[in-house]
Short mmCIF file of C-alpha atoms and ligand atoms in Angstrom, two decimals:
data_model
loop_
_atom_site.label_atom_id
_atom_site.label_comp_id
_atom_site.label_asym_id
_atom_site.label_seq_id
_atom_site.Cartn_x
_atom_site.Cartn_y
_atom_site.Cartn_z
CA UNK A 1 73.56 109.81 83.38
CA UNK A 2 75.11 112.29 85.80
CA UNK A 3 78.22 114.02 84.51
CA UNK A 4 81.22 113.09 86.62
CA UNK A 5 82.72 115.73 88.86
CA UNK A 6 86.30 116.74 88.27
CA UNK A 7 89.18 116.30 90.68
CA UNK A 8 92.48 118.16 90.36
CA UNK A 9 95.36 116.81 92.47
CA UNK A 10 98.68 118.61 92.78
CA UNK A 11 101.44 116.51 94.30
CA UNK A 12 104.51 117.76 96.16
CA UNK A 13 107.35 115.93 97.92
CA UNK A 14 108.52 112.35 97.68
CA UNK A 15 107.47 109.36 95.57
CA UNK A 16 105.25 108.15 98.37
CA UNK A 17 103.08 111.19 97.82
CA UNK A 18 102.92 110.33 94.10
CA UNK A 19 101.72 106.85 95.02
CA UNK A 20 99.22 108.22 97.57
CA UNK A 21 97.82 110.70 95.04
CA UNK A 22 97.11 107.84 92.63
CA UNK A 23 95.33 105.93 95.41
CA UNK A 24 93.29 109.02 96.39
CA UNK A 25 92.26 109.62 92.78
CA UNK A 26 91.08 106.00 92.61
CA UNK A 27 89.18 106.32 95.90
CA UNK A 28 87.46 109.49 94.69
CA UNK A 29 86.60 107.69 91.44
CA UNK A 30 84.23 105.66 93.60
CA UNK A 31 82.63 108.94 94.75
CA UNK A 32 81.92 110.03 91.17
CA UNK A 33 85.07 112.01 90.38
CA UNK A 34 87.33 111.84 87.33
CA UNK A 35 90.77 113.45 87.28
CA UNK A 36 91.49 116.69 85.43
CA UNK A 37 94.89 118.25 84.81
CA UNK A 38 93.89 121.84 85.49
CA UNK A 39 92.43 123.46 88.62
CA UNK A 40 90.32 125.80 86.44
CA UNK A 41 87.50 123.35 85.70
CA UNK A 42 87.77 121.30 88.90
CA UNK A 43 84.94 120.63 91.36
CA UNK A 44 87.49 119.57 93.92
CA UNK A 45 91.15 120.57 94.34
CA UNK A 46 93.43 118.49 96.50
CA UNK A 47 96.98 119.51 97.37
CA UNK A 48 99.09 116.55 98.48
CA UNK A 49 101.77 118.37 100.40
CA UNK A 50 105.31 118.00 101.75
CA UNK A 51 106.65 119.36 105.04
CA UNK A 52 110.28 118.28 104.75
CA UNK A 53 111.76 121.78 104.35
CA UNK A 54 110.36 125.22 105.05
CA UNK A 55 110.10 126.14 101.37
CA UNK A 56 108.14 122.99 100.61
CA UNK A 57 105.59 123.82 103.30
CA UNK A 58 105.25 127.50 102.33
CA UNK A 59 104.47 126.58 98.70
CA UNK A 60 101.15 125.21 99.89
CA UNK A 61 99.93 128.54 101.20
CA UNK A 62 100.94 130.44 98.07
CA UNK A 63 99.25 127.82 95.89
CA UNK A 64 96.06 128.03 97.98
CA UNK A 65 96.07 131.81 97.57
CA UNK A 66 95.87 131.33 93.80
CA UNK A 67 92.56 129.49 94.11
CA UNK A 68 90.69 132.39 95.68
CA UNK A 69 89.12 133.56 92.41
CA UNK A 70 88.08 130.01 91.52
CA UNK A 71 86.19 129.68 94.76
CA UNK A 72 84.52 133.06 94.18
CA UNK A 73 83.40 131.97 90.70
CA UNK A 74 82.32 128.51 91.87
CA UNK A 75 81.25 128.53 95.54
CA UNK A 76 80.67 124.74 95.45
CA UNK A 77 84.33 124.10 94.70
CA UNK A 78 85.89 121.99 97.45
CA UNK A 79 89.49 122.59 98.41
CA UNK A 80 91.39 119.98 100.40
CA UNK A 81 94.88 119.70 101.82
CA UNK A 82 96.40 116.23 102.21
CA UNK A 83 99.89 114.95 102.99
CA UNK A 84 102.54 115.95 105.47
CA UNK A 85 101.68 119.65 105.87
CA UNK A 86 98.10 118.58 106.60
CA UNK A 87 99.40 116.25 109.28
CA UNK A 88 101.80 118.77 110.82
CA UNK A 89 99.66 121.92 110.73
CA UNK A 90 96.08 120.86 110.03
CA UNK A 91 94.39 123.31 112.38
CA UNK A 92 96.68 126.14 111.35
CA UNK A 93 95.82 125.58 107.67
CA UNK A 94 92.12 125.97 108.44
CA UNK A 95 92.88 129.13 110.40
CA UNK A 96 95.32 130.70 107.94
CA UNK A 97 93.38 129.86 104.81
CA UNK A 98 89.57 129.90 105.18
CA UNK A 99 89.25 128.66 101.56
CA UNK A 100 90.17 125.17 102.75
CA UNK A 101 87.20 122.83 103.29
CA UNK A 102 88.98 119.68 104.31
CA UNK A 103 92.29 118.54 105.73
CA UNK A 104 93.36 114.89 105.65
CA UNK A 105 96.56 113.38 107.04
CA UNK A 106 98.52 110.64 105.23
CA UNK A 107 97.10 107.84 107.37
CA UNK A 108 93.45 108.74 106.80
CA UNK A 109 93.14 108.74 103.00
CA UNK A 110 90.61 105.92 103.03
CA UNK A 111 88.26 108.36 104.76
CA UNK A 112 88.57 110.92 101.97
CA UNK A 113 85.18 110.22 100.28
CA UNK A 114 83.50 110.57 103.68
CA UNK A 115 85.30 113.85 104.38
CA UNK A 116 84.40 115.14 100.93
CA UNK A 117 80.71 114.41 101.57
CA UNK A 118 80.90 116.20 104.91
CA UNK A 119 82.61 119.21 103.32
CA UNK A 120 79.78 119.22 100.76
CA UNK A 121 77.31 119.97 103.51
CA UNK A 122 79.13 123.16 104.29
CA UNK A 123 81.08 121.79 107.25
CA UNK A 124 84.85 121.89 107.61
CA UNK A 125 86.30 118.39 107.77
CA UNK A 126 89.60 117.44 109.35
CA UNK A 127 91.14 114.03 109.94
CA UNK A 128 94.74 113.70 111.04
CA UNK A 129 94.44 110.61 113.25
CA UNK A 130 96.86 107.72 113.06
CA UNK A 131 94.26 104.93 112.76
CA UNK A 132 95.31 101.33 113.22
CA UNK A 133 93.59 99.91 110.13
CA UNK A 134 95.51 99.49 106.86
CA UNK A 135 94.52 102.46 104.74
CA UNK A 136 95.73 100.70 101.60
CA UNK A 137 93.27 97.88 102.12
CA UNK A 138 90.47 100.44 101.89
CA UNK A 139 92.06 102.16 98.93
CA UNK A 140 92.11 99.12 96.68
CA UNK A 141 92.14 100.21 93.10
CA UNK A 142 89.00 99.62 91.08
CA UNK A 143 89.91 100.67 87.55
CA UNK A 144 91.72 98.08 85.49
CA UNK A 145 92.96 100.61 82.97
CA UNK A 146 96.38 100.17 81.43
CA UNK A 147 99.25 101.74 83.32
CA UNK A 148 102.63 103.23 82.44
CA UNK A 149 105.35 100.54 82.41
CA UNK A 150 107.05 101.75 85.61
CA UNK A 151 105.05 102.03 88.84
CA UNK A 152 105.51 102.72 92.54
CA UNK A 153 104.24 100.38 95.24
CA UNK A 154 104.34 101.42 98.90
CA UNK A 155 105.43 98.56 101.15
CA UNK A 156 106.39 100.36 104.33
CA UNK A 157 105.53 103.69 105.82
CA UNK A 158 106.63 105.87 108.69
CA UNK A 159 109.89 106.02 110.56
CA UNK A 160 111.16 105.37 114.08
CA UNK A 161 114.66 106.73 113.54
CA UNK A 162 114.11 110.34 114.62
CA UNK A 163 117.04 111.98 112.86
CA UNK A 164 117.40 115.33 114.62
CA UNK A 165 116.50 117.37 111.52
CA UNK A 166 113.57 115.38 110.15
CA UNK A 167 109.77 115.72 110.35
CA UNK A 168 108.91 112.34 108.82
CA UNK A 169 108.47 110.45 112.14
CA UNK A 170 105.94 113.13 113.13
CA UNK A 171 104.08 113.45 109.82
CA UNK A 172 104.04 109.80 108.75
CA UNK A 173 104.03 108.24 112.19
CA UNK A 174 105.64 105.04 113.43
CA UNK A 175 107.14 102.53 111.06
CA UNK A 176 104.55 100.09 109.67
CA UNK A 177 105.07 97.35 107.07
CA UNK A 178 102.24 96.08 104.87
CA UNK A 179 101.62 92.32 104.81
CA UNK A 180 103.57 90.61 102.03
CA UNK A 181 100.50 88.94 100.47
CA UNK A 182 98.82 92.32 99.84
CA UNK A 183 101.98 93.63 98.21
CA UNK A 184 102.28 90.55 96.01
CA UNK A 185 98.61 90.84 94.97
CA UNK A 186 99.07 94.48 94.12
CA UNK A 187 102.24 93.71 92.15
CA UNK A 188 100.41 91.05 90.10
CA UNK A 189 97.58 93.46 89.44
CA UNK A 190 100.06 96.11 88.26
CA UNK A 191 101.72 93.59 85.94
CA UNK A 192 98.28 92.67 84.52
CA UNK A 193 97.85 96.33 83.71
CA UNK A 194 101.11 96.55 81.74
CA UNK A 195 103.65 97.38 84.44
CA UNK A 196 107.11 95.87 83.94
CA UNK A 197 109.10 97.74 86.61
CA UNK A 198 108.08 98.24 90.22
CA UNK A 199 109.81 100.52 92.69
CA UNK A 200 109.02 99.47 96.25
CA UNK A 201 108.57 102.54 98.42
CA UNK A 202 109.07 103.26 102.08
CA UNK A 203 110.56 106.08 104.14
CA UNK A 204 112.75 103.30 105.50
CA UNK A 205 112.09 100.68 102.90
CA UNK A 206 114.93 98.35 103.86
CA UNK A 207 113.55 98.16 107.42
CA UNK A 208 110.59 96.32 105.86
CA UNK A 209 109.42 93.43 108.07
CA UNK A 210 105.93 92.56 106.90
CA UNK A 211 103.87 89.52 107.88
CA UNK A 212 104.50 86.75 105.35
CA UNK A 213 101.80 84.31 104.19
CA UNK A 214 103.87 81.57 105.89
CA UNK A 215 103.29 83.17 109.30
CA UNK A 216 106.83 84.55 109.66
CA UNK A 217 108.13 88.08 109.25
CA UNK A 218 109.51 88.74 105.80
CA UNK A 219 112.54 90.93 105.16
CA UNK A 220 112.73 93.21 102.13
CA UNK A 221 115.10 90.69 100.49
CA UNK A 222 112.56 87.88 100.98
CA UNK A 223 109.84 90.08 99.46
CA UNK A 224 112.08 90.89 96.50
CA UNK A 225 112.76 87.19 95.89
CA UNK A 226 109.01 86.51 95.84
CA UNK A 227 108.47 89.38 93.42
CA UNK A 228 111.26 87.93 91.30
CA UNK A 229 108.91 84.97 90.65
CA UNK A 230 106.11 87.16 89.29
CA UNK A 231 105.94 86.49 85.54
CA UNK A 232 105.92 89.64 83.46
CA UNK A 233 107.58 91.73 86.14
CA UNK A 234 111.04 92.43 84.76
CA UNK A 235 112.59 95.03 87.06
CA UNK A 236 112.53 95.66 90.80
CA UNK A 237 113.85 98.73 92.62
CA UNK A 238 113.40 100.05 96.14
CA UNK A 239 113.80 103.41 97.86
CA UNK A 240 114.70 104.95 100.36
CA UNK A 241 117.11 102.91 102.42
CA UNK A 242 118.83 103.65 105.71
CA UNK A 243 122.46 102.48 106.05
CA UNK A 244 121.70 100.73 109.36
CA UNK A 245 119.03 98.50 107.78
CA UNK A 246 121.16 97.30 104.87
CA UNK A 247 121.00 93.63 105.88
CA UNK A 248 123.23 90.83 104.56
CA UNK A 249 120.40 89.15 102.62
CA UNK A 250 119.58 92.42 100.86
CA UNK A 251 123.22 93.04 99.91
CA UNK A 252 123.43 89.48 98.62
CA UNK A 253 120.24 89.92 96.57
CA UNK A 254 121.97 92.75 94.73
CA UNK A 255 124.51 90.23 93.54
CA UNK A 256 122.19 87.34 92.76
CA UNK A 257 118.69 88.59 91.87
CA UNK A 258 118.71 89.46 88.18
CA UNK A 259 115.47 91.48 88.34
CA UNK A 260 116.86 93.71 91.11
CA UNK A 261 118.33 96.72 89.34
CA UNK A 262 121.93 97.85 90.02
CA UNK A 263 121.00 101.16 91.62
CA UNK A 264 120.89 101.98 95.32
CA UNK A 265 119.78 105.19 96.97
CA UNK A 266 121.59 105.18 100.30
CA UNK A 267 121.51 108.60 102.00
CA UNK A 268 124.36 109.40 104.39
CA UNK A 269 123.56 113.12 105.04
CA UNK A 270 127.09 114.04 106.24
CA UNK A 271 130.65 112.71 106.25
CA UNK A 272 131.53 114.13 109.66
CA UNK A 273 131.24 111.72 112.58
CA UNK A 274 130.62 114.61 114.96
CA UNK A 275 127.69 115.89 112.86
CA UNK A 276 126.34 112.38 112.22
CA UNK A 277 126.18 111.90 115.97
CA UNK A 278 124.41 115.23 116.44
CA UNK A 279 122.01 114.19 113.66
CA UNK A 280 121.23 110.99 115.58
CA UNK A 281 122.08 108.94 112.50
CA UNK A 282 123.62 106.02 114.47
CA UNK A 283 126.20 105.25 111.78
CA UNK A 284 129.55 106.92 111.12
CA UNK A 285 131.44 107.72 107.95
CA UNK A 286 133.70 104.64 108.19
CA UNK A 287 130.80 102.22 108.66
CA UNK A 288 129.00 103.79 105.68
CA UNK A 289 132.10 103.44 103.49
CA UNK A 290 132.59 99.83 104.62
CA UNK A 291 128.97 99.16 103.71
CA UNK A 292 129.44 100.64 100.24
CA UNK A 293 132.46 98.36 99.79
CA UNK A 294 130.39 95.30 100.68
CA UNK A 295 127.57 96.32 98.32
CA UNK A 296 130.06 96.89 95.50
CA UNK A 297 131.69 93.54 96.21
CA UNK A 298 128.26 91.93 95.67
CA UNK A 299 127.42 94.01 92.60
CA UNK A 300 130.48 95.85 91.23
CA UNK A 301 128.61 97.99 88.67
CA UNK A 302 125.95 99.24 91.12
CA UNK A 303 125.25 102.96 90.90
CA UNK A 304 125.12 104.64 94.30
CA UNK A 305 123.00 107.69 94.97
CA UNK A 306 122.63 109.71 98.16
CA UNK A 307 121.14 112.61 100.10
CA UNK A 308 123.19 115.33 101.80
CA UNK A 309 122.39 118.16 104.19
CA UNK A 310 124.83 121.08 104.38
CA UNK A 311 124.84 123.65 107.16
CA UNK A 312 123.36 121.41 109.83
CA UNK A 313 123.58 123.32 113.16
CA UNK A 314 127.18 123.62 114.42
CA UNK A 315 128.69 122.31 111.15
CA UNK A 316 132.24 123.68 110.84
CA UNK A 317 134.39 124.00 107.72
CA UNK A 318 136.22 120.85 108.81
CA UNK A 319 132.92 118.94 109.14
CA UNK A 320 131.99 120.07 105.66
CA UNK A 321 135.39 118.99 104.30
CA UNK A 322 134.77 115.56 105.85
CA UNK A 323 131.56 115.36 103.82
CA UNK A 324 133.45 116.31 100.64
CA UNK A 325 136.05 113.61 101.43
CA UNK A 326 133.33 111.01 101.85
CA UNK A 327 131.79 112.00 98.52
CA UNK A 328 135.20 111.62 96.86
CA UNK A 329 135.61 108.20 98.45
CA UNK A 330 132.17 106.94 97.31
CA UNK A 331 131.91 108.40 93.79
CA UNK A 332 128.16 109.02 93.46
CA UNK A 333 126.20 108.50 90.29
CA UNK A 334 123.49 110.81 91.55
CA UNK A 335 122.58 112.73 94.71
CA UNK A 336 120.08 115.13 96.23
CA UNK A 337 121.53 117.86 98.43
CA UNK A 338 119.86 120.47 100.57
CA UNK A 339 120.65 123.37 102.88
CA UNK A 340 119.56 122.48 106.37
CA UNK A 341 116.08 123.88 106.98
CA UNK A 342 114.78 124.45 110.50
CA UNK A 343 111.72 122.33 111.21
CA UNK A 344 109.67 123.37 114.23
CA UNK A 345 109.42 120.62 116.83
CA UNK A 346 112.58 118.74 115.76
CA UNK A 347 115.60 118.72 118.13
CA UNK A 348 118.02 120.46 115.74
CA UNK A 349 115.73 123.48 115.40
CA UNK A 350 116.81 124.63 118.89
CA UNK A 351 120.55 124.56 118.15
CA UNK A 352 123.11 127.11 116.88
CA UNK A 353 122.31 127.72 113.25
CA UNK A 354 124.87 128.10 110.45
CA UNK A 355 124.75 131.42 108.51
CA UNK A 356 122.74 131.33 105.28
CA UNK A 357 125.64 132.51 103.06
CA UNK A 358 127.85 129.75 104.47
CA UNK A 359 125.15 127.17 103.63
CA UNK A 360 124.82 128.61 100.12
CA UNK A 361 128.57 128.40 99.54
CA UNK A 362 128.87 124.84 100.87
CA UNK A 363 125.90 123.64 98.84
CA UNK A 364 127.42 125.06 95.64
CA UNK A 365 130.75 123.31 96.31
CA UNK A 366 129.07 120.01 97.11
CA UNK A 367 126.76 120.13 94.10
CA UNK A 368 129.64 120.91 91.78
CA UNK A 369 131.59 117.86 93.06
CA UNK A 370 128.53 115.62 92.69
CA UNK A 371 127.85 116.97 89.18
CA UNK A 372 131.43 116.09 88.15
CA UNK A 373 131.08 112.56 89.51
CA UNK A 374 127.69 112.11 87.90
CA UNK A 375 129.01 113.31 84.54
CA UNK A 376 132.10 111.12 84.58
CA UNK A 377 130.04 108.03 85.44
CA UNK A 378 127.65 108.93 82.62
CA UNK A 379 130.57 109.46 80.23
CA UNK A 380 131.92 106.03 81.14
CA UNK A 381 128.67 104.52 79.78
CA UNK A 382 129.49 105.62 76.21
CA UNK A 383 130.08 102.63 73.90
CA UNK A 384 128.58 100.28 76.50
CA UNK A 385 125.36 98.38 75.94
CA UNK A 386 122.60 98.78 78.52
CA UNK A 387 119.03 97.55 78.79
CA UNK A 388 116.38 100.25 78.47
CA UNK A 389 112.74 100.15 79.53
CA UNK A 390 110.97 102.58 77.19
CA UNK A 391 108.53 104.80 79.05
CA UNK A 392 107.40 107.52 76.63
CA UNK A 393 107.80 109.14 73.23
CA UNK A 394 110.51 111.80 72.98
CA UNK A 395 110.23 115.33 71.61
CA UNK A 396 111.27 114.34 68.08
CA UNK A 397 109.70 112.03 65.50
CA UNK A 398 110.36 108.35 66.22
CA UNK A 399 112.33 109.26 69.34
CA UNK A 400 111.73 107.23 72.50
CA UNK A 401 112.86 107.83 76.06
CA UNK A 402 113.46 105.18 78.67
CA UNK A 403 115.53 104.28 81.69
CA UNK A 404 118.61 102.12 81.84
CA UNK A 405 119.11 99.64 84.66
CA UNK A 406 121.21 102.37 86.31
CA UNK A 407 118.25 104.79 86.14
CA UNK A 408 119.90 106.96 83.50
CA UNK A 409 117.43 108.57 81.10
CA UNK A 410 118.25 107.25 77.62
CA UNK A 411 117.04 108.85 74.37
CA UNK A 412 116.92 106.73 71.22
CA UNK A 413 116.14 108.28 67.81
CA UNK A 414 114.66 106.66 64.71
CA UNK A 415 113.51 103.66 66.63
CA UNK A 416 110.65 101.20 66.35
CA UNK A 417 110.75 100.61 70.13
CA UNK A 418 107.37 101.00 71.82
CA UNK A 419 106.33 102.06 75.32
CA UNK A 420 106.86 99.07 77.61
CA UNK A 421 109.58 97.43 75.49
CA UNK A 422 112.85 96.49 77.15
CA UNK A 423 115.61 96.59 74.54
CA UNK A 424 119.39 96.50 74.38
CA UNK A 425 120.79 99.94 73.59
CA UNK A 426 124.35 100.97 72.77
CA UNK A 427 125.18 104.33 74.34
CA UNK A 428 126.54 106.83 71.82
CA UNK A 429 126.61 110.11 73.74
CA UNK A 430 126.56 111.48 77.28
CA UNK A 431 124.65 114.73 77.84
CA UNK A 432 124.23 116.81 80.99
CA UNK A 433 121.40 114.75 82.48
CA UNK A 434 120.79 111.97 80.00
CA UNK A 435 122.36 109.59 77.49
CA UNK A 436 121.75 109.04 73.78
CA UNK A 437 121.89 105.60 72.26
CA UNK A 438 120.90 103.31 69.39
CA UNK A 439 119.18 99.94 69.45
CA UNK A 440 121.68 97.11 69.66
CA UNK A 441 119.41 94.05 69.51
N1 SAH B 501 113.71 108.47 104.63
C1 SAH B 501 114.71 108.98 103.84
C2 SAH B 501 114.52 110.40 103.37
C3 SAH B 501 113.63 111.30 104.04
S1 SAH B 501 113.51 112.94 103.52
C4 SAH B 501 116.00 108.80 104.57
O1 SAH B 501 116.05 108.45 105.71
O2 SAH B 501 117.02 109.02 103.98
C5 SAH B 501 114.55 113.13 102.13
C6 SAH B 501 115.77 113.94 102.40
O3 SAH B 501 115.44 115.25 102.75
C7 SAH B 501 116.63 113.44 103.54
O4 SAH B 501 117.43 112.37 103.17
C8 SAH B 501 117.43 114.67 103.88
O5 SAH B 501 118.60 114.74 103.10
C9 SAH B 501 116.51 115.80 103.47
N2 SAH B 501 115.99 116.50 104.66
C10 SAH B 501 115.20 116.01 105.63
N3 SAH B 501 114.96 116.94 106.57
C11 SAH B 501 115.62 118.05 106.19
C12 SAH B 501 115.77 119.35 106.75
N4 SAH B 501 115.23 119.68 107.90
N5 SAH B 501 116.53 120.25 106.06
C13 SAH B 501 117.11 119.91 104.90
N6 SAH B 501 117.00 118.71 104.33
C14 SAH B 501 116.27 117.78 104.96
FE1 SF4 B 502 113.81 111.17 108.42
FE2 SF4 B 502 114.93 109.22 107.06
FE3 SF4 B 502 115.91 109.95 109.42
FE4 SF4 B 502 113.59 108.68 109.28
S1 SF4 B 502 115.63 107.87 108.73
S2 SF4 B 502 114.04 110.45 110.54
S3 SF4 B 502 112.77 109.52 107.39
S4 SF4 B 502 115.88 111.18 107.51
FE1 F3S B 503 107.72 115.32 102.20
FE2 F3S B 503 106.17 113.84 103.69
FE3 F3S B 503 107.52 112.77 101.68
S1 F3S B 503 107.42 115.49 104.38
S2 F3S B 503 109.34 114.02 101.60
S3 F3S B 503 105.93 114.25 101.50
S4 F3S B 503 107.12 111.85 103.65
#
């Protein structure tokens, strides 16, 4: 028997990259590779990269630099770059870092085994096309091994919105939805492998409009209702949504579909109408707030999370205060916030930039406000009973860690709960980024 070769994958960026890395590992399994968790003994290293901000992209080059000695020790080692940096700067990667043997863009992962074989013959291999075939169809998973109880499932990819700051429409291409039947098959397969919670992924997940088995186009809400009928699947989530695609049927599902969890990531980016316009977001602060009201009317306890950019070109103090006002009006349970980062080729890169120290100051103010909101929402959970899906053992004996329906991390001590159990838990304490509780069932 030939000993399997070892593949080390390092994943950066969003959940879609996490999902893609799993698919690539499975595809390379068919080419004789097993995964390893260290680059040191790998026969192939694959960096699945993110291009969203400058720092994210630069990390790739510093990581590649670290592999120089490995390649010297093992000349057969293959080094590949996948993901959004590969898509955006494929040729430049090859030029800047001669260690790299292959570059593969997010839409070409099904060609990875082929590219690996080509790289094995000493050639450099690059594929950053946007092919028309469904890459996921070619990346069907083979192994039927048991899985962790919570899994991602990509349903939609790409974006046609072209926000003025964002590289995603360029790196992931035009918006494409997978056919509903493939998603349902994959969901059933995940459930057979022990999955109880599925998070549907898409850069614009609520714009989903996949072909349904009935011949019509299915909305995300329709897909969720079909998933609701899958026995053994207990929880459904989706991310990331755009405010403009928050359709009536999806809002209603939040009120009526018991498997759909009360958590919604709905990025707004800014609270200033002037900046939102310059961002090409095609919604304003008032329409976003009205939308939040409608979602809360459907599901009053829903936890809202968001994304914010501070220091977008031309952002004034007043614009920033408008963002702070919007945050106060919404009351976020969680949020990601970033200093604006210039991305070559996007419209905003050409505009008047805000000074770095101003960005730093605004980010600190915004993050402090969000942290206060997050903590007070967490504190309000104390003495309440939530349902927790247990995902892993904790650091202490008989301690288990899971997620509540609101996506709070919950630690339970001295428990007989097992990975994959969903149990009622009474919250006893609110910490900085998690809750403690005790079984209540
Ligand atoms: N598709 C999602 C998110 C895409 S990227 C959406 O539409 O919301 C995730 C987040 O990164 C964005 O929501 C935005 O807040 C941030 N981001 C994107 N481009 C950025 C840039 N150039 N500088 C700083 N943050 C950025
Ligand atoms: Fe980027 Fe999201 Fe805007 Fe699309 S909608 S361009 S992914 S921020
Ligand atoms: Fe990054 Fe690409 Fe995701 S740029 S955030 S890995 S879509």
